[in-house]
């Protein structure tokens, strides 16, 4: 049976199961395939991929033409966007001193005095409101350095440097983002993870990067060397560890892989990956 002899509606449903790269291949087969790929439903998928998006408008009543119009308006909004200063209506006329921490995961950690404010920017075009959480830092004697969030699990990891009489350490606090309240993550058996400092003479100890994916927390920090460690944040147990003599950048976790890049003294940058199932490989490859 010739596949092209099927009804157009059935061909569109079949082709909609393909990846966008496969759709580009299909439209080169013949003029008829080109016309099918250029149909409105498949064209919407292509435009969605070009915009770097996964899901379109969630309203089921919208037609494919309306979805394309909304997508074009969304892309046009980014091109024509204008940035303005954010002013908190509850703040005083003279704003307190604030510090924005390094972060990843879409939640911006801002320290204002003894308060940590977590801001997740909204999107009026997609009717997504801004979300703000507040957390008191009183009694937490940390030099805050980094924050990483995974909103799909309502988790925020706060990293800092602690100097106590017994010795120096780096600390990770696992927090839960419920509504507008920040509290200790109840699913974490060890809500505070400490890493003792190895070299007491090294002048700068800091968390450099972090990433969260499902139960895994990747943490890179600078001590005597650059270190990379992966925890199961639910149990608090370290499942993999490595010290790297080069600068480690941007750890990223996926369902099957851990990715990170290393910058060498010569200026060369290499990307490595290791398996995260069941445990990351101790022999990553370039």
PDB file of C-alpha atoms in Angstrom:
ATOM      1  CA  UNK A   1       0.000   0.000   0.000  1.00  0.00           C
ATOM      2  CA  UNK A   2       1.297   3.424  -0.956  1.00  0.00           C
ATOM      3  CA  UNK A   3       1.552   5.661   2.111  1.00  0.00           C
ATOM      4  CA  UNK A   4       0.782   8.770   0.078  1.00  0.00           C
ATOM      5  CA  UNK A   5      -2.549   7.259  -1.002  1.00  0.00           C
ATOM      6  CA  UNK A   6      -3.907   7.708   2.530  1.00  0.00           C
ATOM      7  CA  UNK A   7      -6.233  10.628   3.310  1.00  0.00           C
ATOM      8  CA  UNK A   8      -4.512  13.902   4.108  1.00  0.00           C
ATOM      9  CA  UNK A   9      -5.954  14.015   7.629  1.00  0.00           C
ATOM     10  CA  UNK A  10      -4.489  10.591   8.392  1.00  0.00           C
ATOM     11  CA  UNK A  11      -1.101  11.555   6.935  1.00  0.00           C
ATOM     12  CA  UNK A  12      -1.021  14.678   9.115  1.00  0.00           C
ATOM     13  CA  UNK A  13      -1.746  12.572  12.208  1.00  0.00           C
ATOM     14  CA  UNK A  14       1.043  10.152  11.288  1.00  0.00           C
ATOM     15  CA  UNK A  15       3.584  12.869  10.578  1.00  0.00           C
ATOM     16  CA  UNK A  16       2.692  14.687  13.791  1.00  0.00           C
ATOM     17  CA  UNK A  17       4.338  11.795  15.666  1.00  0.00           C
ATOM     18  CA  UNK A  18       7.716  12.604  14.081  1.00  0.00           C
ATOM     19  CA  UNK A  19      10.387  14.918  15.400  1.00  0.00           C
ATOM     20  CA  UNK A  20      10.776  18.309  13.769  1.00  0.00           C
ATOM     21  CA  UNK A  21      14.063  17.243  12.154  1.00  0.00           C
ATOM     22  CA  UNK A  22      12.251  14.311  10.542  1.00  0.00           C
ATOM     23  CA  UNK A  23       9.554  16.667   9.261  1.00  0.00           C
ATOM     24  CA  UNK A  24      12.244  18.677   7.482  1.00  0.00           C
ATOM     25  CA  UNK A  25      13.421  15.449   5.811  1.00  0.00           C
ATOM     26  CA  UNK A  26       9.883  14.466   4.802  1.00  0.00           C
ATOM     27  CA  UNK A  27       9.173  17.749   3.080  1.00  0.00           C
ATOM     28  CA  UNK A  28      12.132  17.102   0.749  1.00  0.00           C
ATOM     29  CA  UNK A  29      10.679  13.817  -0.540  1.00  0.00           C
ATOM     30  CA  UNK A  30       8.287  15.350  -3.077  1.00  0.00           C
ATOM     31  CA  UNK A  31       6.023  18.335  -3.665  1.00  0.00           C
ATOM     32  CA  UNK A  32       3.051  16.484  -2.177  1.00  0.00           C
ATOM     33  CA  UNK A  33       4.923  15.785   1.080  1.00  0.00           C
ATOM     34  CA  UNK A  34       6.031  19.409   1.130  1.00  0.00           C
ATOM     35  CA  UNK A  35       2.422  20.569   0.942  1.00  0.00           C
ATOM     36  CA  UNK A  36       1.426  18.251   3.787  1.00  0.00           C
ATOM     37  CA  UNK A  37       4.268  19.379   6.056  1.00  0.00           C
ATOM     38  CA  UNK A  38       3.313  22.978   5.326  1.00  0.00           C
ATOM     39  CA  UNK A  39      -0.220  22.334   6.548  1.00  0.00           C
ATOM     40  CA  UNK A  40      -1.305  24.338   9.580  1.00  0.00           C
ATOM     41  CA  UNK A  41      -1.016  21.655  12.339  1.00  0.00           C
ATOM     42  CA  UNK A  42       2.491  20.560  11.318  1.00  0.00           C
ATOM     43  CA  UNK A  43       3.597  24.122  10.661  1.00  0.00           C
ATOM     44  CA  UNK A  44       2.594  24.969  14.210  1.00  0.00           C
ATOM     45  CA  UNK A  45       4.903  22.243  15.526  1.00  0.00           C
ATOM     46  CA  UNK A  46       7.797  23.598  13.444  1.00  0.00           C
ATOM     47  CA  UNK A  47       7.232  27.180  14.611  1.00  0.00           C
ATOM     48  CA  UNK A  48       6.977  25.940  18.192  1.00  0.00           C
ATOM     49  CA  UNK A  49      10.365  24.227  17.906  1.00  0.00           C
ATOM     50  CA  UNK A  50      11.971  27.278  16.308  1.00  0.00           C
ATOM     51  CA  UNK A  51      10.766  29.387  19.237  1.00  0.00           C
ATOM     52  CA  UNK A  52      12.407  26.947  21.649  1.00  0.00           C
ATOM     53  CA  UNK A  53       9.078  25.969  23.219  1.00  0.00           C
ATOM     54  CA  UNK A  54       7.560  22.587  23.970  1.00  0.00           C
ATOM     55  CA  UNK A  55       3.904  23.152  24.839  1.00  0.00           C
ATOM     56  CA  UNK A  56       1.611  25.640  23.203  1.00  0.00           C
ATOM     57  CA  UNK A  57      -1.505  27.333  24.521  1.00  0.00           C
ATOM     58  CA  UNK A  58      -3.378  25.065  26.911  1.00  0.00           C
ATOM     59  CA  UNK A  59      -6.896  26.104  25.825  1.00  0.00           C
ATOM     60  CA  UNK A  60      -8.303  23.114  23.880  1.00  0.00           C
ATOM     61  CA  UNK A  61     -10.889  25.258  22.028  1.00  0.00           C
ATOM     62  CA  UNK A  62      -8.207  27.119  20.095  1.00  0.00           C
ATOM     63  CA  UNK A  63      -7.758  26.147  16.455  1.00  0.00           C
ATOM     64  CA  UNK A  64      -4.358  25.564  14.912  1.00  0.00           C
ATOM     65  CA  UNK A  65      -4.567  28.975  13.208  1.00  0.00           C
ATOM     66  CA  UNK A  66      -5.220  30.665  16.565  1.00  0.00           C
ATOM     67  CA  UNK A  67      -2.300  28.787  18.103  1.00  0.00           C
ATOM     68  CA  UNK A  68       0.046  30.011  15.359  1.00  0.00           C
ATOM     69  CA  UNK A  69      -1.213  33.567  15.865  1.00  0.00           C
ATOM     70  CA  UNK A  70      -0.589  33.327  19.623  1.00  0.00           C
ATOM     71  CA  UNK A  71       2.869  31.868  19.012  1.00  0.00           C
ATOM     72  CA  UNK A  72       3.792  34.658  16.585  1.00  0.00           C
ATOM     73  CA  UNK A  73       2.576  37.243  19.105  1.00  0.00           C
ATOM     74  CA  UNK A  74       4.692  35.589  21.806  1.00  0.00           C
ATOM     75  CA  UNK A  75       7.812  35.645  19.597  1.00  0.00           C
ATOM     76  CA  UNK A  76       7.112  39.228  18.558  1.00  0.00           C
ATOM     77  CA  UNK A  77       6.720  40.198  22.218  1.00  0.00           C
ATOM     78  CA  UNK A  78      10.257  39.023  22.960  1.00  0.00           C
ATOM     79  CA  UNK A  79      11.662  41.000  20.035  1.00  0.00           C
ATOM     80  CA  UNK A  80       9.800  44.153  21.054  1.00  0.00           C
ATOM     81  CA  UNK A  81      10.217  43.725  24.806  1.00  0.00           C
ATOM     82  CA  UNK A  82      11.289  46.646  26.948  1.00  0.00           C
ATOM     83  CA  UNK A  83      12.893  46.245  30.355  1.00  0.00           C
ATOM     84  CA  UNK A  84      11.799  48.386  33.281  1.00  0.00           C
ATOM     85  CA  UNK A  85      12.946  48.638  36.859  1.00  0.00           C
ATOM     86  CA  UNK A  86      10.971  46.478  39.258  1.00  0.00           C
ATOM     87  CA  UNK A  87       9.668  48.396  42.253  1.00  0.00           C
ATOM     88  CA  UNK A  88       8.133  46.634  45.212  1.00  0.00           C
ATOM     89  CA  UNK A  89       5.067  48.652  46.312  1.00  0.00           C
ATOM     90  CA  UNK A  90       5.611  47.434  49.884  1.00  0.00           C
ATOM     91  CA  UNK A  91       9.193  48.689  50.005  1.00  0.00           C
ATOM     92  CA  UNK A  92      10.149  51.982  51.628  1.00  0.00           C
ATOM     93  CA  UNK A  93      11.235  54.968  49.588  1.00  0.00           C
ATOM     94  CA  UNK A  94      14.862  54.262  50.393  1.00  0.00           C
ATOM     95  CA  UNK A  95      15.364  50.613  49.398  1.00  0.00           C
ATOM     96  CA  UNK A  96      17.564  48.515  51.697  1.00  0.00           C
ATOM     97  CA  UNK A  97      20.860  47.181  50.515  1.00  0.00           C
ATOM     98  CA  UNK A  98      20.337  44.037  48.507  1.00  0.00           C
ATOM     99  CA  UNK A  99      22.458  41.349  46.917  1.00  0.00           C
ATOM    100  CA  UNK A 100      21.483  39.024  44.081  1.00  0.00           C
ATOM    101  CA  UNK A 101      23.023  35.578  44.389  1.00  0.00           C
ATOM    102  CA  UNK A 102      24.226  33.466  41.504  1.00  0.00           C
ATOM    103  CA  UNK A 103      21.360  31.184  40.584  1.00  0.00           C
ATOM    104  CA  UNK A 104      19.888  28.679  38.160  1.00  0.00           C
ATOM    105  CA  UNK A 105      16.461  27.165  37.780  1.00  0.00           C
ATOM    106  CA  UNK A 106      14.326  30.241  37.108  1.00  0.00           C
ATOM    107  CA  UNK A 107      14.036  31.590  40.680  1.00  0.00           C
ATOM    108  CA  UNK A 108      16.061  34.721  41.462  1.00  0.00           C
ATOM    109  CA  UNK A 109      17.410  34.824  45.062  1.00  0.00           C
ATOM    110  CA  UNK A 110      17.686  38.373  46.416  1.00  0.00           C
ATOM    111  CA  UNK A 111      19.063  39.117  49.881  1.00  0.00           C
ATOM    112  CA  UNK A 112      17.662  42.282  51.488  1.00  0.00           C
ATOM    113  CA  UNK A 113      18.992  42.751  54.997  1.00  0.00           C
ATOM    114  CA  UNK A 114      18.011  39.693  57.037  1.00  0.00           C
ATOM    115  CA  UNK A 115      15.484  38.454  54.481  1.00  0.00           C
ATOM    116  CA  UNK A 116      15.894  36.208  51.458  1.00  0.00           C
ATOM    117  CA  UNK A 117      13.386  36.990  48.740  1.00  0.00           C
ATOM    118  CA  UNK A 118      12.880  34.467  45.937  1.00  0.00           C
ATOM    119  CA  UNK A 119      11.361  35.899  42.759  1.00  0.00           C
ATOM    120  CA  UNK A 120       9.966  33.922  39.845  1.00  0.00           C
ATOM    121  CA  UNK A 121       9.192  36.316  36.988  1.00  0.00           C
ATOM    122  CA  UNK A 122       5.745  36.057  35.470  1.00  0.00           C
ATOM    123  CA  UNK A 123       4.523  36.311  31.889  1.00  0.00           C
ATOM    124  CA  UNK A 124       1.454  38.534  31.314  1.00  0.00           C
ATOM    125  CA  UNK A 125       1.194  37.290  27.729  1.00  0.00           C
ATOM    126  CA  UNK A 126       0.767  33.709  28.920  1.00  0.00           C
ATOM    127  CA  UNK A 127      -1.245  34.792  31.998  1.00  0.00           C
ATOM    128  CA  UNK A 128       1.431  33.503  34.381  1.00  0.00           C
ATOM    129  CA  UNK A 129       1.608  35.687  37.523  1.00  0.00           C
ATOM    130  CA  UNK A 130       4.822  36.664  39.270  1.00  0.00           C
ATOM    131  CA  UNK A 131       5.568  34.582  42.362  1.00  0.00           C
ATOM    132  CA  UNK A 132       7.521  35.817  45.371  1.00  0.00           C
ATOM    133  CA  UNK A 133       8.619  33.836  48.428  1.00  0.00           C
ATOM    134  CA  UNK A 134      10.197  35.276  51.583  1.00  0.00           C
ATOM    135  CA  UNK A 135      12.543  33.539  54.002  1.00  0.00           C
ATOM    136  CA  UNK A 136      14.029  34.963  57.194  1.00  0.00           C
ATOM    137  CA  UNK A 137      17.795  34.648  57.512  1.00  0.00           C
ATOM    138  CA  UNK A 138      17.863  35.371  61.245  1.00  0.00           C
ATOM    139  CA  UNK A 139      19.905  32.731  63.044  1.00  0.00           C
ATOM    140  CA  UNK A 140      21.418  31.449  59.780  1.00  0.00           C
ATOM    141  CA  UNK A 141      25.055  32.487  59.932  1.00  0.00           C
ATOM    142  CA  UNK A 142      26.013  31.894  56.327  1.00  0.00           C
ATOM    143  CA  UNK A 143      27.786  33.874  53.674  1.00  0.00           C
ATOM    144  CA  UNK A 144      25.234  33.125  50.959  1.00  0.00           C
ATOM    145  CA  UNK A 145      26.676  32.280  47.553  1.00  0.00           C
ATOM    146  CA  UNK A 146      24.316  30.366  45.268  1.00  0.00           C
ATOM    147  CA  UNK A 147      20.746  29.177  44.781  1.00  0.00           C
ATOM    148  CA  UNK A 148      19.156  26.594  42.498  1.00  0.00           C
ATOM    149  CA  UNK A 149      15.467  25.773  42.093  1.00  0.00           C
ATOM    150  CA  UNK A 150      13.314  23.053  40.572  1.00  0.00           C
ATOM    151  CA  UNK A 151       9.759  24.387  40.570  1.00  0.00           C
ATOM    152  CA  UNK A 152       8.368  21.064  39.326  1.00  0.00           C
ATOM    153  CA  UNK A 153       9.293  19.656  42.746  1.00  0.00           C
ATOM    154  CA  UNK A 154       8.843  22.928  44.693  1.00  0.00           C
ATOM    155  CA  UNK A 155      12.438  22.694  45.909  1.00  0.00           C
ATOM    156  CA  UNK A 156      15.075  25.391  46.379  1.00  0.00           C
ATOM    157  CA  UNK A 157      18.669  24.656  47.431  1.00  0.00           C
ATOM    158  CA  UNK A 158      20.499  27.505  49.167  1.00  0.00           C
ATOM    159  CA  UNK A 159      24.299  27.337  49.311  1.00  0.00           C
ATOM    160  CA  UNK A 160      26.615  29.302  51.573  1.00  0.00           C
ATOM    161  CA  UNK A 161      29.901  29.445  53.426  1.00  0.00           C
ATOM    162  CA  UNK A 162      29.967  28.898  57.188  1.00  0.00           C
ATOM    163  CA  UNK A 163      32.770  29.941  59.528  1.00  0.00           C
ATOM    164  CA  UNK A 164      32.512  28.450  63.006  1.00  0.00           C
ATOM    165  CA  UNK A 165      34.930  27.799  65.834  1.00  0.00           C
ATOM    166  CA  UNK A 166      35.210  24.115  64.957  1.00  0.00           C
ATOM    167  CA  UNK A 167      36.200  24.885  61.367  1.00  0.00           C
ATOM    168  CA  UNK A 168      35.018  26.142  58.012  1.00  0.00           C
ATOM    169  CA  UNK A 169      32.455  24.391  55.841  1.00  0.00           C
ATOM    170  CA  UNK A 170      30.228  24.841  52.829  1.00  0.00           C
ATOM    171  CA  UNK A 171      26.541  24.295  53.464  1.00  0.00           C
ATOM    172  CA  UNK A 172      23.483  23.442  51.395  1.00  0.00           C
ATOM    173  CA  UNK A 173      19.985  23.984  52.822  1.00  0.00           C
ATOM    174  CA  UNK A 174      17.065  22.254  51.114  1.00  0.00           C
ATOM    175  CA  UNK A 175      13.918  24.376  51.232  1.00  0.00           C
ATOM    176  CA  UNK A 176      10.348  23.860  50.087  1.00  0.00           C
ATOM    177  CA  UNK A 177       8.460  26.480  48.064  1.00  0.00           C
ATOM    178  CA  UNK A 178       4.797  26.092  49.050  1.00  0.00           C
ATOM    179  CA  UNK A 179       2.509  28.973  48.112  1.00  0.00           C
ATOM    180  CA  UNK A 180       4.348  32.041  49.435  1.00  0.00           C
ATOM    181  CA  UNK A 181       5.953  30.274  52.401  1.00  0.00           C
ATOM    182  CA  UNK A 182       9.507  28.936  52.448  1.00  0.00           C
ATOM    183  CA  UNK A 183      10.185  26.119  54.879  1.00  0.00           C
ATOM    184  CA  UNK A 184      12.457  23.133  55.321  1.00  0.00           C
ATOM    185  CA  UNK A 185      11.957  20.466  52.649  1.00  0.00           C
ATOM    186  CA  UNK A 186      10.112  17.737  54.528  1.00  0.00           C
ATOM    187  CA  UNK A 187      10.952  15.043  51.958  1.00  0.00           C
ATOM    188  CA  UNK A 188      14.686  15.490  52.637  1.00  0.00           C
ATOM    189  CA  UNK A 189      15.965  13.227  55.416  1.00  0.00           C
ATOM    190  CA  UNK A 190      19.022  15.495  55.732  1.00  0.00           C
ATOM    191  CA  UNK A 191      17.755  19.045  55.038  1.00  0.00           C
ATOM    192  CA  UNK A 192      21.200  20.572  55.691  1.00  0.00           C
ATOM    193  CA  UNK A 193      24.256  19.128  53.918  1.00  0.00           C
ATOM    194  CA  UNK A 194      27.701  20.218  55.111  1.00  0.00           C
ATOM    195  CA  UNK A 195      31.048  19.820  53.364  1.00  0.00           C
ATOM    196  CA  UNK A 196      34.105  20.466  55.545  1.00  0.00           C
ATOM    197  CA  UNK A 197      36.779  22.669  54.042  1.00  0.00           C
ATOM    198  CA  UNK A 198      39.939  20.720  53.240  1.00  0.00           C
ATOM    199  CA  UNK A 199      42.434  23.553  52.835  1.00  0.00           C
ATOM    200  CA  UNK A 200      42.182  26.069  55.683  1.00  0.00           C
ATOM    201  CA  UNK A 201      44.825  28.235  53.983  1.00  0.00           C
ATOM    202  CA  UNK A 202      42.992  28.618  50.670  1.00  0.00           C
ATOM    203  CA  UNK A 203      41.658  32.196  50.512  1.00  0.00           C
ATOM    204  CA  UNK A 204      38.428  31.584  48.580  1.00  0.00           C
ATOM    205  CA  UNK A 205      35.981  28.763  49.253  1.00  0.00           C
ATOM    206  CA  UNK A 206      32.761  28.978  47.310  1.00  0.00           C
ATOM    207  CA  UNK A 207      30.001  27.108  45.571  1.00  0.00           C
ATOM    208  CA  UNK A 208      30.349  27.618  41.833  1.00  0.00           C
ATOM    209  CA  UNK A 209      27.438  25.768  40.253  1.00  0.00           C
ATOM    210  CA  UNK A 210      24.580  23.445  41.125  1.00  0.00           C
ATOM    211  CA  UNK A 211      21.769  21.595  39.357  1.00  0.00           C
ATOM    212  CA  UNK A 212      18.730  19.557  40.438  1.00  0.00           C
ATOM    213  CA  UNK A 213      17.054  16.796  38.448  1.00  0.00           C
ATOM    214  CA  UNK A 214      14.517  14.508  40.097  1.00  0.00           C
ATOM    215  CA  UNK A 215      16.254  13.083  43.196  1.00  0.00           C
ATOM    216  CA  UNK A 216      19.765  14.163  42.182  1.00  0.00           C
ATOM    217  CA  UNK A 217      21.600  17.296  43.269  1.00  0.00           C
ATOM    218  CA  UNK A 218      24.871  18.134  41.496  1.00  0.00           C
ATOM    219  CA  UNK A 219      27.171  20.476  43.436  1.00  0.00           C
ATOM    220  CA  UNK A 220      30.493  21.954  42.321  1.00  0.00           C
ATOM    221  CA  UNK A 221      32.655  23.996  44.672  1.00  0.00           C
ATOM    222  CA  UNK A 222      36.141  25.446  44.921  1.00  0.00           C
ATOM    223  CA  UNK A 223      38.474  24.456  47.727  1.00  0.00           C
ATOM    224  CA  UNK A 224      42.038  23.301  47.174  1.00  0.00           C
ATOM    225  CA  UNK A 225      40.762  21.969  43.838  1.00  0.00           C
ATOM    226  CA  UNK A 226      37.477  22.138  41.954  1.00  0.00           C
ATOM    227  CA  UNK A 227      35.170  19.433  43.271  1.00  0.00           C
ATOM    228  CA  UNK A 228      32.041  17.877  41.813  1.00  0.00           C
ATOM    229  CA  UNK A 229      29.714  15.780  43.968  1.00  0.00           C
ATOM    230  CA  UNK A 230      26.255  14.340  43.322  1.00  0.00           C
ATOM    231  CA  UNK A 231      23.800  13.742  46.155  1.00  0.00           C
ATOM    232  CA  UNK A 232      20.471  12.038  46.416  1.00  0.00           C
ATOM    233  CA  UNK A 233      18.822  15.009  48.100  1.00  0.00           C
ATOM    234  CA  UNK A 234      16.020  12.877  49.543  1.00  0.00           C
ATOM    235  CA  UNK A 235      18.435  10.691  51.524  1.00  0.00           C
ATOM    236  CA  UNK A 236      21.342  13.113  51.847  1.00  0.00           C
ATOM    237  CA  UNK A 237      23.772  10.454  50.598  1.00  0.00           C
ATOM    238  CA  UNK A 238      26.545  11.227  48.127  1.00  0.00           C
ATOM    239  CA  UNK A 239      26.297   8.892  45.130  1.00  0.00           C
ATOM    240  CA  UNK A 240      29.320  10.170  43.206  1.00  0.00           C
ATOM    241  CA  UNK A 241      32.337  12.391  43.815  1.00  0.00           C
ATOM    242  CA  UNK A 242      35.306  13.691  41.872  1.00  0.00           C
ATOM    243  CA  UNK A 243      38.009  16.297  42.349  1.00  0.00           C
ATOM    244  CA  UNK A 244      39.006  18.040  39.141  1.00  0.00           C
ATOM    245  CA  UNK A 245      42.166  20.111  38.884  1.00  0.00           C
ATOM    246  CA  UNK A 246      40.624  22.357  36.235  1.00  0.00           C
ATOM    247  CA  UNK A 247      37.799  24.846  36.404  1.00  0.00           C
ATOM    248  CA  UNK A 248      34.415  23.092  36.311  1.00  0.00           C
ATOM    249  CA  UNK A 249      31.483  24.857  34.720  1.00  0.00           C
ATOM    250  CA  UNK A 250      27.775  24.353  34.344  1.00  0.00           C
ATOM    251  CA  UNK A 251      26.843  20.871  35.608  1.00  0.00           C
ATOM    252  CA  UNK A 252      23.593  19.733  34.028  1.00  0.00           C
ATOM    253  CA  UNK A 253      21.536  16.662  34.853  1.00  0.00           C
ATOM    254  CA  UNK A 254      19.196  14.727  32.584  1.00  0.00           C
ATOM    255  CA  UNK A 255      17.350  11.444  32.992  1.00  0.00           C
ATOM    256  CA  UNK A 256      20.326   9.397  31.822  1.00  0.00           C
ATOM    257  CA  UNK A 257      23.335  11.711  31.795  1.00  0.00           C
ATOM    258  CA  UNK A 258      25.321  14.177  33.849  1.00  0.00           C
ATOM    259  CA  UNK A 259      26.987  16.849  31.719  1.00  0.00           C
ATOM    260  CA  UNK A 260      29.660  19.305  32.743  1.00  0.00           C
ATOM    261  CA  UNK A 261      32.440  21.249  31.082  1.00  0.00           C
ATOM    262  CA  UNK A 262      36.032  21.837  32.218  1.00  0.00           C
ATOM    263  CA  UNK A 263      38.266  24.722  31.272  1.00  0.00           C
ATOM    264  CA  UNK A 264      41.970  23.900  31.266  1.00  0.00           C
ATOM    265  CA  UNK A 265      44.888  26.186  31.984  1.00  0.00           C
ATOM    266  CA  UNK A 266      45.713  26.230  28.261  1.00  0.00           C
ATOM    267  CA  UNK A 267      42.291  27.732  27.543  1.00  0.00           C
ATOM    268  CA  UNK A 268      40.868  24.536  26.033  1.00  0.00           C
ATOM    269  CA  UNK A 269      37.327  23.643  27.107  1.00  0.00           C
ATOM    270  CA  UNK A 270      36.055  20.051  27.026  1.00  0.00           C
ATOM    271  CA  UNK A 271      32.596  18.689  27.754  1.00  0.00           C
ATOM    272  CA  UNK A 272      32.188  15.458  29.722  1.00  0.00           C
ATOM    273  CA  UNK A 273      29.281  13.233  30.573  1.00  0.00           C
ATOM    274  CA  UNK A 274      28.669  10.342  32.910  1.00  0.00           C
ATOM    275  CA  UNK A 275      25.752   7.974  33.371  1.00  0.00           C
ATOM    276  CA  UNK A 276      23.319   8.810  36.177  1.00  0.00           C
ATOM    277  CA  UNK A 277      21.604   5.431  36.160  1.00  0.00           C
ATOM    278  CA  UNK A 278      22.027   3.790  38.565  1.00  0.00           C
ATOM    279  CA  UNK A 279      25.092   5.844  39.512  1.00  0.00           C
ATOM    280  CA  UNK A 280      27.224   8.237  37.466  1.00  0.00           C
ATOM    281  CA  UNK A 281      30.239   6.728  35.824  1.00  0.00           C
ATOM    282  CA  UNK A 282      33.569   7.408  37.477  1.00  0.00           C
ATOM    283  CA  UNK A 283      35.193   7.421  34.054  1.00  0.00           C
ATOM    284  CA  UNK A 284      33.551  10.208  32.067  1.00  0.00           C
ATOM    285  CA  UNK A 285      34.385  10.575  28.412  1.00  0.00           C
ATOM    286  CA  UNK A 286      34.768  13.594  26.210  1.00  0.00           C
TER     287      UNK A 286
END
